[in-house]
Coordinates of C-alpha atoms (C1' of nucleotides) in Angstrom, one line a residue:
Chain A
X1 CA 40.1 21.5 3.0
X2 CA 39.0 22.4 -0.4
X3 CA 39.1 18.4 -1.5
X4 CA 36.6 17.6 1.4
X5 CA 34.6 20.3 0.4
X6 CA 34.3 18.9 -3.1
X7 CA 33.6 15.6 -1.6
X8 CA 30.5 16.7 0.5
X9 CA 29.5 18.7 -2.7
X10 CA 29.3 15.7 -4.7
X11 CA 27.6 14.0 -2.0
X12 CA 24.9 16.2 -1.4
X13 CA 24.5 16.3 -5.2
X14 CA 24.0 12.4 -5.5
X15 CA 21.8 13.0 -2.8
X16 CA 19.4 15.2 -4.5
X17 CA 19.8 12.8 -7.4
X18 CA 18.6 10.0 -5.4
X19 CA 15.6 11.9 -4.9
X20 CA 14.9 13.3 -8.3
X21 CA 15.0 9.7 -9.6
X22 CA 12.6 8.6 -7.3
X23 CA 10.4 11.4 -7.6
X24 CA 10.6 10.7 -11.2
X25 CA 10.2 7.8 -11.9
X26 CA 7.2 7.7 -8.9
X27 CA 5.2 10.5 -11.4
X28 CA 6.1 8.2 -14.7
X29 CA 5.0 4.7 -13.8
X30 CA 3.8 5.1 -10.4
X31 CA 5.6 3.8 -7.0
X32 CA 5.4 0.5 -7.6
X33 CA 8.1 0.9 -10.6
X34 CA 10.9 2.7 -7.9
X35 CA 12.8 -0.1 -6.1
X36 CA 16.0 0.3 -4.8
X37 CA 17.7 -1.6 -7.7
X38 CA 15.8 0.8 -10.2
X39 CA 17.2 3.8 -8.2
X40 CA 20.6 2.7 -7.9
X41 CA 20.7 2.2 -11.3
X42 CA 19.1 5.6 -12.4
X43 CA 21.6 7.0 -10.3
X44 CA 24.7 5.2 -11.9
X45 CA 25.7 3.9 -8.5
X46 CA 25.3 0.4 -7.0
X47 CA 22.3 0.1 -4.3
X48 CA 24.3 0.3 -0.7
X49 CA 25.2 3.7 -2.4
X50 CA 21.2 4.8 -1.7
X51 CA 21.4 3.1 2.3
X52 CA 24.4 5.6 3.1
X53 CA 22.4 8.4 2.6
X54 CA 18.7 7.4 3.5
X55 CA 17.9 5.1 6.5
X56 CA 15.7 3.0 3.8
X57 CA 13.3 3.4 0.7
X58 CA 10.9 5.3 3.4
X59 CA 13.1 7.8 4.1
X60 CA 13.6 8.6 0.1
X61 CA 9.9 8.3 -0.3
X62 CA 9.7 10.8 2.8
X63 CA 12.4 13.1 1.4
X64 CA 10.1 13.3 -2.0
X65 CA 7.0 14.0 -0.2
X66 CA 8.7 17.0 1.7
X67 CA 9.6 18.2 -1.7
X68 CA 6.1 17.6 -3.2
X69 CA 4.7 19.6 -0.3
X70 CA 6.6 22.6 -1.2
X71 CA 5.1 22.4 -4.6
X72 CA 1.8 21.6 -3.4
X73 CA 2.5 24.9 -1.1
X74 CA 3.1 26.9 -4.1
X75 CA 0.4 25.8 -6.2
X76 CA -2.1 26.7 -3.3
X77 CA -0.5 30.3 -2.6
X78 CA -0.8 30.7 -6.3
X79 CA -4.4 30.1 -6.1
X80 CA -4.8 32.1 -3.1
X81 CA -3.1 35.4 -4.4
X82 CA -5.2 35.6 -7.6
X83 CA -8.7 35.6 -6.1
X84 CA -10.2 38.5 -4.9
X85 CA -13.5 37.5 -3.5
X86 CA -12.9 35.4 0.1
X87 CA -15.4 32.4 -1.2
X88 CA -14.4 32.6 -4.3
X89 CA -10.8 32.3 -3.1
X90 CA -11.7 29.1 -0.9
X91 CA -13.4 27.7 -4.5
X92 CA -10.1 28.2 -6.2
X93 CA -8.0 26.8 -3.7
X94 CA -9.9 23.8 -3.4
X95 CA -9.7 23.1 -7.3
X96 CA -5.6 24.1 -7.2
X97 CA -5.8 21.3 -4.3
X98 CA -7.2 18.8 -6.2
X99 CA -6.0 19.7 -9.7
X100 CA -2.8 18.8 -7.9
X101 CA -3.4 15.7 -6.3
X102 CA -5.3 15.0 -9.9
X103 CA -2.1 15.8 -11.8
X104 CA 0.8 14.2 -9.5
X105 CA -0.8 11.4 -7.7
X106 CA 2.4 9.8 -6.6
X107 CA 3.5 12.7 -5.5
X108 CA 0.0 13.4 -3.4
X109 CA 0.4 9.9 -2.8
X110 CA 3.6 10.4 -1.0
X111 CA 2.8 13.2 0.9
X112 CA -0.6 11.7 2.3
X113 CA -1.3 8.2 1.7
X114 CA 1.9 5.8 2.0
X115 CA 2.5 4.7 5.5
X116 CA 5.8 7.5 5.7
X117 CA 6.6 8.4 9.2
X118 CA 7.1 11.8 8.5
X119 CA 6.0 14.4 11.5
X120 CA 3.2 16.3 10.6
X121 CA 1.0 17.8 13.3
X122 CA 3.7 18.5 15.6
X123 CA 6.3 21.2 16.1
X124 CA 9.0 19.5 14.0
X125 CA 6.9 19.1 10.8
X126 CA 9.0 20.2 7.5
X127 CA 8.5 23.7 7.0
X128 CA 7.1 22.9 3.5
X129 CA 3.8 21.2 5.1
X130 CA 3.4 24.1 7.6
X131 CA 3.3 26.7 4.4
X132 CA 0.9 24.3 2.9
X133 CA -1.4 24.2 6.2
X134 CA -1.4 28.2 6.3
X135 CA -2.0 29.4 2.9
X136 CA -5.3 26.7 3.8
X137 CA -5.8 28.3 6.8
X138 CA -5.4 31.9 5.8
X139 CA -8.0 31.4 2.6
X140 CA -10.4 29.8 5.1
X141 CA -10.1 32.7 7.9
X142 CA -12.7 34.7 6.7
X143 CA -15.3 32.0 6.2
X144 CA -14.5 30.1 9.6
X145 CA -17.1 31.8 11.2
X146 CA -16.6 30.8 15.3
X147 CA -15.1 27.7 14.7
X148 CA -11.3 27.0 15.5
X149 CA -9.7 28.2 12.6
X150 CA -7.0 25.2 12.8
X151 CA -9.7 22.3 13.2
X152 CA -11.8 24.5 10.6
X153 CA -9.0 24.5 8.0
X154 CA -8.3 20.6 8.9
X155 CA -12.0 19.2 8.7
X156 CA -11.9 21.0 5.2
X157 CA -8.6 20.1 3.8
X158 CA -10.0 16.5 5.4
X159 CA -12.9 16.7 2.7
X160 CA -10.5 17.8 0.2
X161 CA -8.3 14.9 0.9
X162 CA -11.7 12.3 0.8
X163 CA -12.6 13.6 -2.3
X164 CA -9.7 12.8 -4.2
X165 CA -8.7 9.5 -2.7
X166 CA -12.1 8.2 -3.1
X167 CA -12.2 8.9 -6.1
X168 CA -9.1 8.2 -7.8
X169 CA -9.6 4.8 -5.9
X170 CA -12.6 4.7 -8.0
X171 CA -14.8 4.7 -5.1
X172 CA -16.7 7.5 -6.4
X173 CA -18.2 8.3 -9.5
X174 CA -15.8 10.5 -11.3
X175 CA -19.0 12.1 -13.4
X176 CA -20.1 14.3 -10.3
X177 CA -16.8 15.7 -9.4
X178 CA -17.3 19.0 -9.7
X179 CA -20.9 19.1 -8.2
X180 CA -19.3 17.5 -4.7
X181 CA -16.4 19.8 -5.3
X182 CA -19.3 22.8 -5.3
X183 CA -21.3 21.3 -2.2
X184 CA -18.0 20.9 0.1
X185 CA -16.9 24.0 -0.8
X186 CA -20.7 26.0 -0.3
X187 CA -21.2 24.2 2.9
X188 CA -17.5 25.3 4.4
X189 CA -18.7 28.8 3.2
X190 CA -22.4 29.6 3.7
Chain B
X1 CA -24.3 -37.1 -5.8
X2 CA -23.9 -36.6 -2.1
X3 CA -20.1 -36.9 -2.2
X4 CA -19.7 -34.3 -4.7
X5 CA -22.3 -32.8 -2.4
X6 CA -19.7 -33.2 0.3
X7 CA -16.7 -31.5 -1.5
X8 CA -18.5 -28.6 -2.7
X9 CA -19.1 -27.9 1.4
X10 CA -15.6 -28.7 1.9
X11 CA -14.1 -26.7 -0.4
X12 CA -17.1 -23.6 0.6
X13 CA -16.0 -24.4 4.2
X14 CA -12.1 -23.7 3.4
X15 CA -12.5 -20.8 1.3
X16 CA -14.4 -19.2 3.9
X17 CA -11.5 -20.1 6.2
X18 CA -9.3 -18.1 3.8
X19 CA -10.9 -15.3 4.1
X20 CA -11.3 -15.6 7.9
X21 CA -7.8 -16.0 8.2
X22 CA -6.8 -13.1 6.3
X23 CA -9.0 -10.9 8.1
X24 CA -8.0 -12.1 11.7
X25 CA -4.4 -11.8 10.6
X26 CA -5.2 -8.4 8.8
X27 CA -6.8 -7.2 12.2
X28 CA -4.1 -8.3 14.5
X29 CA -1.0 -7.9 13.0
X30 CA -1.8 -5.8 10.0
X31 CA -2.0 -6.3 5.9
X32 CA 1.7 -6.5 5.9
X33 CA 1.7 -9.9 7.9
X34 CA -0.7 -10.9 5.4
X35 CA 1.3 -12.9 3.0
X36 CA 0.0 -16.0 0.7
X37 CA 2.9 -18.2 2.7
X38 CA 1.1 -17.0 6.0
X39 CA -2.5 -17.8 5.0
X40 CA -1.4 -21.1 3.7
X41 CA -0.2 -21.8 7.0
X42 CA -3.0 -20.4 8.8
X43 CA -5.5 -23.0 7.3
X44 CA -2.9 -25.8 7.0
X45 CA -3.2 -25.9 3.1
X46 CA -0.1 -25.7 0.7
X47 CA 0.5 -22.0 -1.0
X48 CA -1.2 -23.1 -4.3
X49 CA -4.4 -23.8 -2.8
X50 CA -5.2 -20.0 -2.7
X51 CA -4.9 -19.4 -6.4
X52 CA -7.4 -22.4 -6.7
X53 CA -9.8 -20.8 -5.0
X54 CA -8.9 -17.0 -5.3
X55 CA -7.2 -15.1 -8.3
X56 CA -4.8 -13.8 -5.9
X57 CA -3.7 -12.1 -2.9
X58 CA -5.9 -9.5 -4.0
X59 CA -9.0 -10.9 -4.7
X60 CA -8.9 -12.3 -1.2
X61 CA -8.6 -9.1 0.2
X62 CA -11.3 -8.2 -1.8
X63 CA -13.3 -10.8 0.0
X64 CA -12.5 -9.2 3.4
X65 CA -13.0 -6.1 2.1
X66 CA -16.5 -6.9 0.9
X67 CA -17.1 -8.8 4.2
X68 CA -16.1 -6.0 6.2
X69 CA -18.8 -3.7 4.3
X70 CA -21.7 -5.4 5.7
X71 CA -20.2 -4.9 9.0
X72 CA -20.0 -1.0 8.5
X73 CA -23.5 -1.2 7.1
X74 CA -24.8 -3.2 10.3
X75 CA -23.3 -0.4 12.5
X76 CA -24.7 2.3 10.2
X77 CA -27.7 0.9 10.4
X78 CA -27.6 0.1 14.1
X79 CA -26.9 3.8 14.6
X80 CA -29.2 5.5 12.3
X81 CA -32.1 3.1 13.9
X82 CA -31.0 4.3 17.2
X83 CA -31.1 8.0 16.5
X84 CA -35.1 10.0 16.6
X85 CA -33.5 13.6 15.8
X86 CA -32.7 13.9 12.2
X87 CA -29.2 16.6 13.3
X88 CA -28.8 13.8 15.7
X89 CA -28.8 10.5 14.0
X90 CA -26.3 12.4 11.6
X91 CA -24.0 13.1 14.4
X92 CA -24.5 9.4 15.7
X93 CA -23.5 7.9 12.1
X94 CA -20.7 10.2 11.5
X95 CA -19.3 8.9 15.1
X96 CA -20.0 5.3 14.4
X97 CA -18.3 5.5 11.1
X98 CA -15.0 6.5 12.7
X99 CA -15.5 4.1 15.5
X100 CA -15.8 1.4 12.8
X101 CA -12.5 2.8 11.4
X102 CA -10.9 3.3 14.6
X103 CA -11.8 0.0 15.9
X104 CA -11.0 -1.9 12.7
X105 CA -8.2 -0.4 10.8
X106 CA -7.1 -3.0 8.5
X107 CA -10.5 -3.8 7.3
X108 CA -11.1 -0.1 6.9
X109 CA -8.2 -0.2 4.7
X110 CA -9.5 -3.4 2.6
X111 CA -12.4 -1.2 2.2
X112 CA -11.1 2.3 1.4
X113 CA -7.5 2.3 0.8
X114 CA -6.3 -0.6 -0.5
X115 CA -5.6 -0.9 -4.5
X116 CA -8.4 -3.9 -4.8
X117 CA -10.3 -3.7 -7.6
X118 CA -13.9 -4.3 -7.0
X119 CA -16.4 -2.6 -8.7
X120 CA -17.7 0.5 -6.3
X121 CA -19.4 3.1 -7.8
X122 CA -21.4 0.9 -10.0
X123 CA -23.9 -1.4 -11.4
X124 CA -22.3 -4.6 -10.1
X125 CA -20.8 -3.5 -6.9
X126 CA -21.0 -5.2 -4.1
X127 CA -24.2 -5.0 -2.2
X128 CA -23.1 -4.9 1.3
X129 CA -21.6 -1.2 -0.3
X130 CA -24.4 -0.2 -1.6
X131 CA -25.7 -0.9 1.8
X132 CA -23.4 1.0 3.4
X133 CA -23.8 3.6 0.9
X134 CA -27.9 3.7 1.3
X135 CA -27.6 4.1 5.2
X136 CA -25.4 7.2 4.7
X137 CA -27.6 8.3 2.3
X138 CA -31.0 7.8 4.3
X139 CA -29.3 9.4 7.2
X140 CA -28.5 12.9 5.2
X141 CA -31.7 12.7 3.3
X142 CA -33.1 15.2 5.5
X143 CA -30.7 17.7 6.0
X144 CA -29.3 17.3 2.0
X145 CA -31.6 20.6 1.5
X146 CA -31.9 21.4 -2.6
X147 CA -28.1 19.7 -3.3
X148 CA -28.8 15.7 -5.3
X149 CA -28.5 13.8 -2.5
X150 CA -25.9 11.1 -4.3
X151 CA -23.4 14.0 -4.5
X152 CA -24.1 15.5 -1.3
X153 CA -24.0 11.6 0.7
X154 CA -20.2 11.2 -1.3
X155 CA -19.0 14.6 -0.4
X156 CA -20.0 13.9 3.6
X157 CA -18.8 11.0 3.4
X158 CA -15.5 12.1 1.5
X159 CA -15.5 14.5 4.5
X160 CA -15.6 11.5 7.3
X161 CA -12.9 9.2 4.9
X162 CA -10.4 12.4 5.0
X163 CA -10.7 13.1 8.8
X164 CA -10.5 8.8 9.3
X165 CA -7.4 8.5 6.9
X166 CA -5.6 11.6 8.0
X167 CA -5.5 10.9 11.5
X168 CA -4.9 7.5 11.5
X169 CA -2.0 8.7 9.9
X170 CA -0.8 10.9 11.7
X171 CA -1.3 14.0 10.0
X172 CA -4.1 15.5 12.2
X173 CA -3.7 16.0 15.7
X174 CA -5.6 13.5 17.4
X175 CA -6.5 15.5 20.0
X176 CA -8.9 17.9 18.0
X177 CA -10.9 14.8 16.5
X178 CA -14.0 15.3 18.4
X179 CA -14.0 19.4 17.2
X180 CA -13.5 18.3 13.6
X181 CA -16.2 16.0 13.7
X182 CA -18.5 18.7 15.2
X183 CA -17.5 20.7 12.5
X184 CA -18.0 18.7 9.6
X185 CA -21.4 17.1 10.9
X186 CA -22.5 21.3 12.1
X187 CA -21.7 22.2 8.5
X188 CA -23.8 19.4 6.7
X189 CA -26.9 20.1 8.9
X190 CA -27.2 23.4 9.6
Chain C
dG1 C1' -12.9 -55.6 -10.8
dC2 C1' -9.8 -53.3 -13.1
dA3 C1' -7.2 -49.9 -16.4
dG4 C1' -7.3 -45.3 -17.7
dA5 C1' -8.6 -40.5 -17.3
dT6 C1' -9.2 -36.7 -14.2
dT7 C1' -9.0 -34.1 -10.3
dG8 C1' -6.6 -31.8 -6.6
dG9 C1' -3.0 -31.1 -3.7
dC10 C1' 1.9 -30.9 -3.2
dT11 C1' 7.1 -29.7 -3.8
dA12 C1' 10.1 -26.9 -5.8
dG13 C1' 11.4 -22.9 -8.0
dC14 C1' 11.2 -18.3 -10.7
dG15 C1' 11.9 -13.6 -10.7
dG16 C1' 11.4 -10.1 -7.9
dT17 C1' 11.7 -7.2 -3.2
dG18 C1' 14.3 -4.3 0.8
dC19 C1' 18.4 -4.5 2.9
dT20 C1' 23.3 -5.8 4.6
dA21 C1' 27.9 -8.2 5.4
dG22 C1' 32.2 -8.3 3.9
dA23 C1' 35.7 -7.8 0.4
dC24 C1' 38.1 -4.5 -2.3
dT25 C1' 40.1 -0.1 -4.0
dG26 C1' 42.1 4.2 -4.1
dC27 C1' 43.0 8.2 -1.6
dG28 C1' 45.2 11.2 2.4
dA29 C1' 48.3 11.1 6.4
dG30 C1' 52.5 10.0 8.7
Chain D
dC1 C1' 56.5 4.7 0.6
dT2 C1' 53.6 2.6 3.5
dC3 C1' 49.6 2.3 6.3
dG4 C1' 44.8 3.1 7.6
dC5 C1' 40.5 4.5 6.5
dA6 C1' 36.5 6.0 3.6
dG7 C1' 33.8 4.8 0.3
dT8 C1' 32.0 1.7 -3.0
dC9 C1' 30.9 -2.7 -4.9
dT10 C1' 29.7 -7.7 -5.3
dA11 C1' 27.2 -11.1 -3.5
dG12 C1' 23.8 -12.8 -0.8
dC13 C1' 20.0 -13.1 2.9
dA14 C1' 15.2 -13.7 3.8
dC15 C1' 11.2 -12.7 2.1
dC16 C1' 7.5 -11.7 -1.4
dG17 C1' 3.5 -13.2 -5.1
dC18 C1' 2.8 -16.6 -8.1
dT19 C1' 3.2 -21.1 -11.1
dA20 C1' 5.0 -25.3 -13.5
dG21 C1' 4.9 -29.9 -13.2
dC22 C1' 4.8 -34.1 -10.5
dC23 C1' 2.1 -37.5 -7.9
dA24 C1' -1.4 -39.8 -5.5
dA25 C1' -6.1 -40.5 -4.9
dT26 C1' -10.5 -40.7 -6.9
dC27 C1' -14.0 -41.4 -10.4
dT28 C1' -15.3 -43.5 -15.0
dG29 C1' -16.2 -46.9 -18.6
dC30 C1' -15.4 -51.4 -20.0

DNA sequence: GCAGATTGGCTAGCGGTGCTAGACTGCGAG
DNA sequence: CTCGCAGTCTAGCACCGCTAGCCAATCTGC
């Protein structure tokens, strides 16, 4: 059995491959640039190679944005564990958040903006989302006053999330950045 | 000069028809269905036509897009007129901006989502935007407190484009939507 | 009134997309 | 040693946004 065991090691390897090229090649020139011809060839195999282990592109780009939200997860725990003061750990938070989205956009992109059907507010959601969500929630406990802490923690991550689509779409004026960073951020706090 | 007269209203006449078209067909079937062939069809012209009226696909979804902006600043409007309580006509705005969004997804999209170029946060953008923009603005002038009220309108509105976008994606759970929007409009007024 | 220039629409096609049918090849089992 | 089956590839489908170049209808100047 040791052959078939080398088999589905190599497989699972070209699967991982499959997504580090797209994830890749998404951060260096954007999603446009990652077709299914461009991956296959990154990959050194031919394309049907790419349909035998994803359903379609979604699926790839939906496999990448799990990833992504492990990093974005990280990032925000980061930011969480090195503030002491409870506001001033919901201010650091919300910069990690969008100093991530600022950094990898295709990755943010993936993980909230392209139409990937991906669960997300349901009990099957990837794990890496659900850490996400709760380092949020957990920074934004002590300020949620008698609000729901879970609607709390959405409506904020919601203004997060407006902020920097808006305004990498350039639908906001990238000049006063940080001063609507400071208002969202006293409002959800006062 | 009357004929000349006559083609100039002709070919007014069929570029609004473009944009007509692309709109309907954005609204019922979605941008995907939206495809030069399509349009082409739609108004019973040949493919070319559109690139002698329009740079390209984009550009006429820029023209919905800046169409559909004087809708959402009619219901804006309609709503802040409507409102006498300052708290209140916040509330009513906030709710008819997701209504708009909820009730017209694909020219939401045009508006907010879409990679269009058109000039937003600028000298030269539209004016049905910056008539959107004013009636958000007016709205939150009372409440706005000591924060510049440019900043502050972006960062609500950020606020009601994050709860829109995530949801209609599916990463909110629809069911809290009401409580969010409580949320967001309790923490701007209070 | 007629030849020539110009306009405006069309057909056809280019290079690309996501995805798949069907041929082929090389390996493991009998 | 042969057969069957996985696994991979080539080739191609239907579609996309966009454009070159033809062709007919119209306007212009003699």
């Amino acid at each position: 059995m040791s052959i078939q065991a080398r088999r589905e090691r190599e497989r699972a390897e070209r699967e991982r491959a499959i997504v580090a090229a797209a994830r890749e090649l998404a951060e260096s020139e954007g999603w446009d640039a990652v077709t299914t011809r461009r991956l296959a060839a990154e990959i050194e195999y031919s394309q049907p190679v790419l349909y035998s282990h994803f359903k379609g592109k979604g699926a790839i780009m939906a496999a990448v944005a799990v990833e992504g939200c492990g990093d974005l997860a990280a990032e925000l725990a980061a930011a969480r564990a090195a503030a002491t003061d409870p506001r001033q750990a919901v201010a650091d938070m919300a910069r990690a958040y969008v100093a991530f989205a600022e950094r990898r956009p295709a990755l943010y992109d993936a993980i909230f903006n392209l139409p990937v059907d991906l669960p997300f507010a349901s009990k099957d959601a990837p794990v890496e989302l659900a850490r996400a969500f709760a380092e949020l929630a957990e920074t934004l406990r002590p300020v949620a006053g008698g609000d729901d802490l879970e609607a709390f923690t959405e409506t904020f991550w919601s203004g997060l999330h407006g902020l920097v689509t808006l305004m990498r779409n350039g639908r906001l004026r990238r000049a006063d950045h940080e001063r609507r960073l400071a208002i969202l951020v006293d409002r959800f706090t006062r």
